Amino acid sequence: MGIVTNTTFVDLNDDNTYYGATSPPDAGFPKTPCAGVWPALGSVVDKEANGIDTIHSASILHNMNDFVVLCSRVSRDNSSRRIADVSGSVFFLRLALIALVIFWFVGFFSLTWNLHLGDVAIPSVSVSQLFHDNRSNGILNISGSRTQKQERPLLPHNLSRIPGKVTATADVRGNLGPASVVIQPVPGSHWLHDRWQAASNMHGQNIPGDHWILLEFHSPILVDSIRLDWETAYASDYRIEGSLERITDVTSSDQVWTLFDSSNPADQAKRTEETTGQSPGVKQKMPLHVIHTIQSISHNNNQQPVRFLRLHILKSATGWGVSLWQFDVIGYWEDQVVL
């Protein structure tokens, strides 16, 4: 057995067994595995395909001038095509490697950026918490060292419209909706069902005496501002009182704080009034809504936390039984604010 190079061979039977051009076919030669793929041994002729192939490796059996190439590995003798195929494969391999490197860098810097965003502490938004507790001592950055979170202002939000976090009661049931309508998450607009009224009949006859609505929160709050949406039967003479205990008798407890007093000129300066709509209960022009907004309540009492908040109505402004659509309390939960 030997190696023959630069010789023309013919595959007479189209079975990948190649015979020397001057050699007759001889099926008696045994078929043995070819050698590894290395430089071409010579040109061969594929009888059936009528094409020219190149032998890359072969086992050569020879006897005198007769030789047979067995189990040879061949390819079409088309150099430009082979080069193009190889070049294309190399190109796509390089492209895949470049894409992999880019993907790795993007992933790495994205992870690094997200971790550092944690230092800024972007606030999460939910029904019960619209701001972040800044009392944390810090977080770990990507290097493992502790860094201080950046401070950012807390935004007050409506605490009285969060279901399950507040309840409302009143001294009288009245003739329209219960006290709970003044803390509806979505304020209603039905003239009879969606407002509380301290009246004894549909003529709006006033129930004698002063009246109150008490809000009880599930945990202490800090009040920033209050918005009272009255009906045309509104009140201007009232106090807003707060306490950590249930307010039963304002004169007997030193733990009740006055957050707003309409008789105090300084408090009056914090209150604005807006009117909208037309009341369907009267023929003359009278508003459907009389909205009182009381600002800067947090400046009173050094931001004293309260859990109970009472609107103490001293007198009706119209002579009718006072009527309230909505009692909005804007502020913070105490445990989410650094005092």
Coordinates of C-alpha atoms in Angstrom, one line a residue:
M1 CA 0.0 0.0 0.0
G2 CA 1.3 3.4 -0.9
I3 CA 0.4 7.0 -1.7
V4 CA -0.1 8.2 -5.3
T5 CA -0.2 11.9 -6.1
N6 CA -1.0 14.0 -9.2
T7 CA -2.6 11.1 -10.9
T8 CA -6.0 10.8 -12.7
F9 CA -8.5 8.3 -11.3
V10 CA -11.9 7.1 -12.5
D11 CA -14.9 6.1 -10.4
L12 CA -16.2 3.5 -12.8
N13 CA -19.0 2.1 -10.6
D14 CA -20.0 5.4 -9.0
D15 CA -19.3 3.8 -5.6
N16 CA -16.6 6.2 -4.4
T17 CA -13.9 3.6 -5.4
Y18 CA -11.5 5.2 -7.9
Y19 CA -9.3 3.3 -10.3
G20 CA -6.2 4.4 -12.0
A21 CA -6.8 5.7 -15.5
T22 CA -4.6 3.0 -17.0
S23 CA -5.9 0.4 -14.7
P24 CA -8.9 -1.9 -15.4
P25 CA -11.5 -2.2 -12.6
D26 CA -10.8 -4.9 -10.2
A27 CA -13.5 -5.6 -7.6
G28 CA -11.2 -8.0 -5.8
F29 CA -9.3 -5.4 -3.9
P30 CA -10.6 -5.0 -0.3
K31 CA -12.1 -1.7 0.8
T32 CA -10.3 -0.1 3.7
P33 CA -10.9 3.3 5.5
C34 CA -9.3 6.3 3.9
A35 CA -6.6 8.4 5.6
G36 CA -7.2 11.8 7.2
V37 CA -8.1 14.8 5.2
W38 CA -4.9 16.5 3.9
P39 CA -3.6 18.0 0.6
A40 CA -5.1 16.6 -2.6
L41 CA -3.6 13.4 -4.0
G42 CA -4.7 13.9 -7.5
S43 CA -7.7 14.4 -9.9
V44 CA -10.4 11.9 -10.3
V45 CA -13.3 11.5 -12.8
D46 CA -16.8 10.7 -11.5
K47 CA -18.3 8.6 -14.3
E48 CA -22.0 9.1 -13.5
A49 CA -21.9 12.8 -12.6
N50 CA -19.4 13.4 -15.3
G51 CA -17.5 15.9 -13.1
I52 CA -14.0 16.3 -11.9
D53 CA -13.3 15.8 -8.2
T54 CA -10.2 16.2 -6.1
I55 CA -9.0 13.4 -3.8
H56 CA -8.1 14.8 -0.4
S57 CA -7.1 11.4 1.1
A58 CA -7.2 7.8 0.2
S59 CA -5.8 4.4 0.7
I60 CA -4.1 3.3 -2.4
L61 CA -3.8 -0.4 -3.3
H62 CA -1.4 -1.1 -6.1
N63 CA 0.0 -4.0 -8.0
M64 CA 2.6 -3.3 -10.6
N65 CA 1.0 -0.6 -12.7
D66 CA -2.5 -1.3 -11.5
F67 CA -3.8 0.7 -8.5
V68 CA -7.2 1.4 -6.9
V69 CA -8.2 4.3 -4.6
L70 CA -10.5 3.0 -1.9
C71 CA -12.9 4.9 0.3
S72 CA -11.5 8.2 -0.8
R73 CA -12.9 11.5 0.5
V74 CA -13.4 13.8 -2.5
S75 CA -14.8 17.3 -3.3
R76 CA -15.8 19.0 -6.5
D77 CA -12.8 20.6 -8.2
N78 CA -14.2 24.1 -8.0
S79 CA -11.7 26.2 -6.2
S80 CA -13.7 29.4 -6.3
R81 CA -16.8 27.7 -4.8
R82 CA -14.8 26.1 -2.1
I83 CA -13.1 29.3 -1.2
A84 CA -16.5 31.1 -1.2
D85 CA -18.1 28.5 1.0
V86 CA -15.2 28.7 3.4
S87 CA -15.1 32.5 3.4
G88 CA -18.9 32.6 4.0
S89 CA -18.6 30.2 6.9
V90 CA -15.8 32.3 8.4
F91 CA -17.8 35.5 7.9
F92 CA -20.8 34.2 9.7
L93 CA -18.7 32.8 12.5
R94 CA -17.0 36.2 13.0
L95 CA -20.4 37.9 12.8
A96 CA -21.8 35.5 15.5
L97 CA -18.7 36.2 17.7
I98 CA -19.2 40.0 17.3
A99 CA -22.9 39.7 18.2
L100 CA -22.0 37.6 21.3
V101 CA -19.5 40.2 22.5
I102 CA -21.9 43.1 21.9
F103 CA -24.6 41.2 23.8
W104 CA -22.3 40.5 26.7
F105 CA -21.3 44.2 27.0
V106 CA -24.9 45.4 26.7
G107 CA -26.0 43.0 29.4
F108 CA -23.1 43.9 31.7
F109 CA -23.6 47.7 31.5
S110 CA -27.4 47.3 31.7
L111 CA -26.9 45.3 35.0
T112 CA -24.5 47.9 36.3
W113 CA -26.8 50.8 35.4
N114 CA -29.8 49.1 37.1
L115 CA -27.8 48.5 40.2
H116 CA -26.8 52.1 40.4
L117 CA -30.3 53.2 39.8
G118 CA -31.1 51.7 43.2
D119 CA -29.0 54.4 44.8
V120 CA -31.5 57.0 43.5
A121 CA -34.4 54.9 44.9
I122 CA -37.1 55.5 42.3
P123 CA -40.5 55.5 44.1
S124 CA -43.0 52.7 43.5
V125 CA -46.6 53.6 42.9
S126 CA -49.4 51.8 44.6
V127 CA -52.8 52.5 46.1
S128 CA -51.6 52.5 49.7
Q129 CA -48.1 54.0 49.3
L130 CA -47.1 56.7 46.8
F131 CA -43.8 57.6 48.3
H132 CA -40.7 56.0 49.7
D133 CA -39.3 55.7 53.3
N134 CA -36.2 57.7 53.4
R135 CA -35.1 56.4 56.8
S136 CA -33.1 53.5 55.2
N137 CA -29.4 53.6 56.0
G138 CA -28.4 52.9 52.4
I139 CA -27.9 50.1 50.0
L140 CA -25.0 48.0 48.6
N141 CA -23.7 49.2 45.2
I142 CA -22.1 46.9 42.6
S143 CA -18.7 47.0 44.3
G144 CA -20.2 45.9 47.6
S145 CA -19.7 49.1 49.5
R146 CA -22.6 50.8 51.2
T147 CA -23.8 54.1 49.6
Q148 CA -26.3 56.6 51.0
K149 CA -29.6 56.9 49.1
Q150 CA -30.3 60.3 47.7
E151 CA -33.0 62.3 49.4
R152 CA -36.1 63.4 47.5
P153 CA -39.3 65.2 48.5
L154 CA -42.3 63.1 49.6
L155 CA -45.5 63.9 47.8
P156 CA -48.7 64.0 49.9
H157 CA -51.6 62.0 48.6
N158 CA -55.3 61.4 49.3
L159 CA -55.5 59.2 52.4
S160 CA -59.2 59.2 52.9
R161 CA -60.0 57.5 49.6
I162 CA -58.0 54.3 50.2
P163 CA -60.5 51.4 50.7
G164 CA -60.1 49.6 54.1
K165 CA -57.8 52.3 55.5
V166 CA -60.4 54.7 56.8
T167 CA -64.0 54.7 58.1
A168 CA -66.5 57.5 58.6
T169 CA -69.2 58.0 61.2
A170 CA -71.5 60.9 62.0
D171 CA -73.6 62.2 64.9
V172 CA -76.8 61.8 62.8
R173 CA -77.9 59.6 60.0
G174 CA -79.8 62.3 58.2
N175 CA -82.2 61.8 55.3
L176 CA -79.8 61.0 52.5
G177 CA -76.7 58.8 52.2
P178 CA -74.8 57.4 55.2
A179 CA -71.6 59.1 56.4
S180 CA -69.5 56.6 54.5
V181 CA -70.3 58.3 51.2
V182 CA -67.9 61.2 52.0
I183 CA -64.9 58.8 51.6
Q184 CA -65.9 57.0 48.4
P185 CA -62.7 56.1 46.4
V186 CA -64.5 57.5 43.4
P187 CA -66.8 60.4 44.4
G188 CA -70.4 59.8 43.4
S189 CA -72.6 62.3 41.6
H190 CA -76.1 61.1 42.5
W191 CA -77.8 64.1 44.2
L192 CA -79.7 61.9 46.7
H193 CA -77.5 58.9 47.3
D194 CA -73.9 60.2 47.2
R195 CA -74.0 62.9 49.9
W196 CA -74.5 63.1 53.6
Q197 CA -77.0 65.6 54.9
A198 CA -77.9 66.6 58.5
A199 CA -81.6 67.2 57.5
S200 CA -84.8 65.6 58.7
N201 CA -86.7 65.7 55.4
M202 CA -86.4 66.4 51.6
H203 CA -87.1 70.0 52.2
G204 CA -83.6 70.2 53.8
Q205 CA -85.0 71.1 57.3
N206 CA -82.0 71.4 59.6
I207 CA -81.6 68.9 62.5
P208 CA -81.0 71.3 65.4
G209 CA -77.6 71.6 67.0
D210 CA -74.1 71.3 65.9
H211 CA -73.0 68.2 63.9
W212 CA -69.9 66.3 63.2
I213 CA -68.3 63.7 60.9
L214 CA -65.5 61.6 62.3
L215 CA -62.8 59.8 60.1
E216 CA -60.9 57.0 61.7
F217 CA -57.7 55.9 60.0
H218 CA -56.1 52.5 60.4
S219 CA -52.8 54.1 61.5
P220 CA -51.6 57.6 62.5
I221 CA -51.3 60.2 59.7
L222 CA -49.8 63.6 59.1
V223 CA -52.3 66.0 57.5
D224 CA -51.1 68.4 54.8
S225 CA -54.4 69.8 53.5
I226 CA -58.1 69.1 53.5
R227 CA -60.7 69.4 50.8
L228 CA -64.4 69.7 51.8
D229 CA -66.9 69.3 48.9
W230 CA -70.2 70.7 50.3
E231 CA -73.5 70.8 48.5
T232 CA -75.3 74.2 48.3
A233 CA -76.3 73.6 51.9
Y234 CA -72.8 74.3 53.1
A235 CA -71.2 75.5 56.3
S236 CA -68.5 78.2 56.8
D237 CA -68.4 78.0 60.6
Y238 CA -66.6 74.8 61.6
R239 CA -63.4 73.3 63.2
I240 CA -61.3 70.4 62.2
E241 CA -59.9 68.5 65.1
G242 CA -57.4 65.7 65.3
S243 CA -56.3 63.2 68.0
L244 CA -54.7 59.8 68.4
E245 CA -57.7 58.8 70.5
R246 CA -61.4 58.7 69.6
I247 CA -62.8 62.2 69.9
T248 CA -65.9 62.0 72.1
D249 CA -65.8 65.2 74.1
V250 CA -63.5 67.9 72.8
T251 CA -63.6 69.8 76.1
S252 CA -62.4 66.9 78.3
S253 CA -59.3 65.8 76.4
D254 CA -56.0 67.6 76.2
Q255 CA -55.0 65.2 73.4
V256 CA -57.2 66.8 70.8
W257 CA -55.6 69.3 68.5
T258 CA -57.3 71.9 66.4
L259 CA -56.0 71.8 62.9
F260 CA -58.4 74.4 61.5
D261 CA -60.7 77.0 63.2
S262 CA -62.8 79.2 61.0
S263 CA -63.0 81.8 63.8
N264 CA -59.2 82.2 63.6
P265 CA -58.2 84.8 60.9
A266 CA -54.9 83.1 60.3
D267 CA -56.7 79.8 59.5
Q268 CA -59.2 81.7 57.4
A269 CA -56.4 82.9 55.2
K270 CA -55.5 79.2 54.4
R271 CA -59.0 78.4 53.1
T272 CA -60.1 79.0 49.6
E273 CA -63.6 78.5 48.1
E274 CA -64.8 77.4 44.7
T275 CA -68.3 76.8 43.4
T276 CA -69.5 74.7 40.5
G277 CA -72.7 73.4 38.9
Q278 CA -76.3 74.2 39.6
S279 CA -78.3 72.5 42.5
P280 CA -81.4 70.7 41.1
G281 CA -83.2 71.2 44.4
V282 CA -83.8 74.9 44.0
K283 CA -85.1 77.1 41.2
Q284 CA -82.8 80.1 41.9
K285 CA -79.2 80.0 40.9
M286 CA -77.3 78.1 43.6
P287 CA -74.2 75.9 43.2
L288 CA -74.2 72.2 43.2
H289 CA -70.7 72.1 44.8
V290 CA -69.1 74.5 47.3
I291 CA -65.5 73.4 47.7
H292 CA -63.4 74.5 50.6
T293 CA -59.7 73.7 50.3
I294 CA -57.6 74.3 53.4
Q295 CA -53.8 74.4 52.8
S296 CA -50.7 74.2 55.0
I297 CA -52.3 72.4 57.9
S298 CA -49.0 70.5 58.4
H299 CA -47.5 73.8 59.7
N300 CA -49.9 73.7 62.7
N301 CA -49.0 71.8 65.9
N302 CA -45.5 70.9 64.5
Q303 CA -46.9 68.1 62.3
Q304 CA -48.6 66.3 65.2
P305 CA -49.7 62.9 64.0
V306 CA -53.4 62.0 64.4
R307 CA -55.5 58.9 63.8
F308 CA -58.9 60.5 64.3
L309 CA -60.0 63.5 62.3
R310 CA -63.3 65.3 63.1
L311 CA -65.1 67.9 61.1
H312 CA -67.1 69.8 63.8
I313 CA -69.8 71.8 62.1
L314 CA -70.9 74.6 64.3
K315 CA -73.5 76.4 62.1
S316 CA -75.1 76.1 58.6
A317 CA -74.4 78.9 56.2
T318 CA -77.8 78.7 54.5
G319 CA -80.2 77.6 57.3
W320 CA -80.7 74.2 55.6
G321 CA -79.3 71.0 57.1
V322 CA -75.6 71.0 56.1
S323 CA -74.8 68.6 53.3
L324 CA -71.4 67.1 52.3
W325 CA -70.3 65.3 49.2
Q326 CA -66.7 64.5 50.0
F327 CA -64.2 64.8 52.9
D328 CA -60.7 64.5 51.4
V329 CA -57.6 64.3 53.6
I330 CA -54.3 64.9 51.9
G331 CA -51.1 63.9 53.7
Y332 CA -48.9 61.0 54.7
W333 CA -48.8 57.9 56.8
E334 CA -46.7 58.7 59.9
D335 CA -44.4 55.7 59.5
Q336 CA -43.4 56.8 56.0
V337 CA -42.1 60.2 57.0
V338 CA -39.0 61.2 58.8
L339 CA -40.0 63.7 61.5

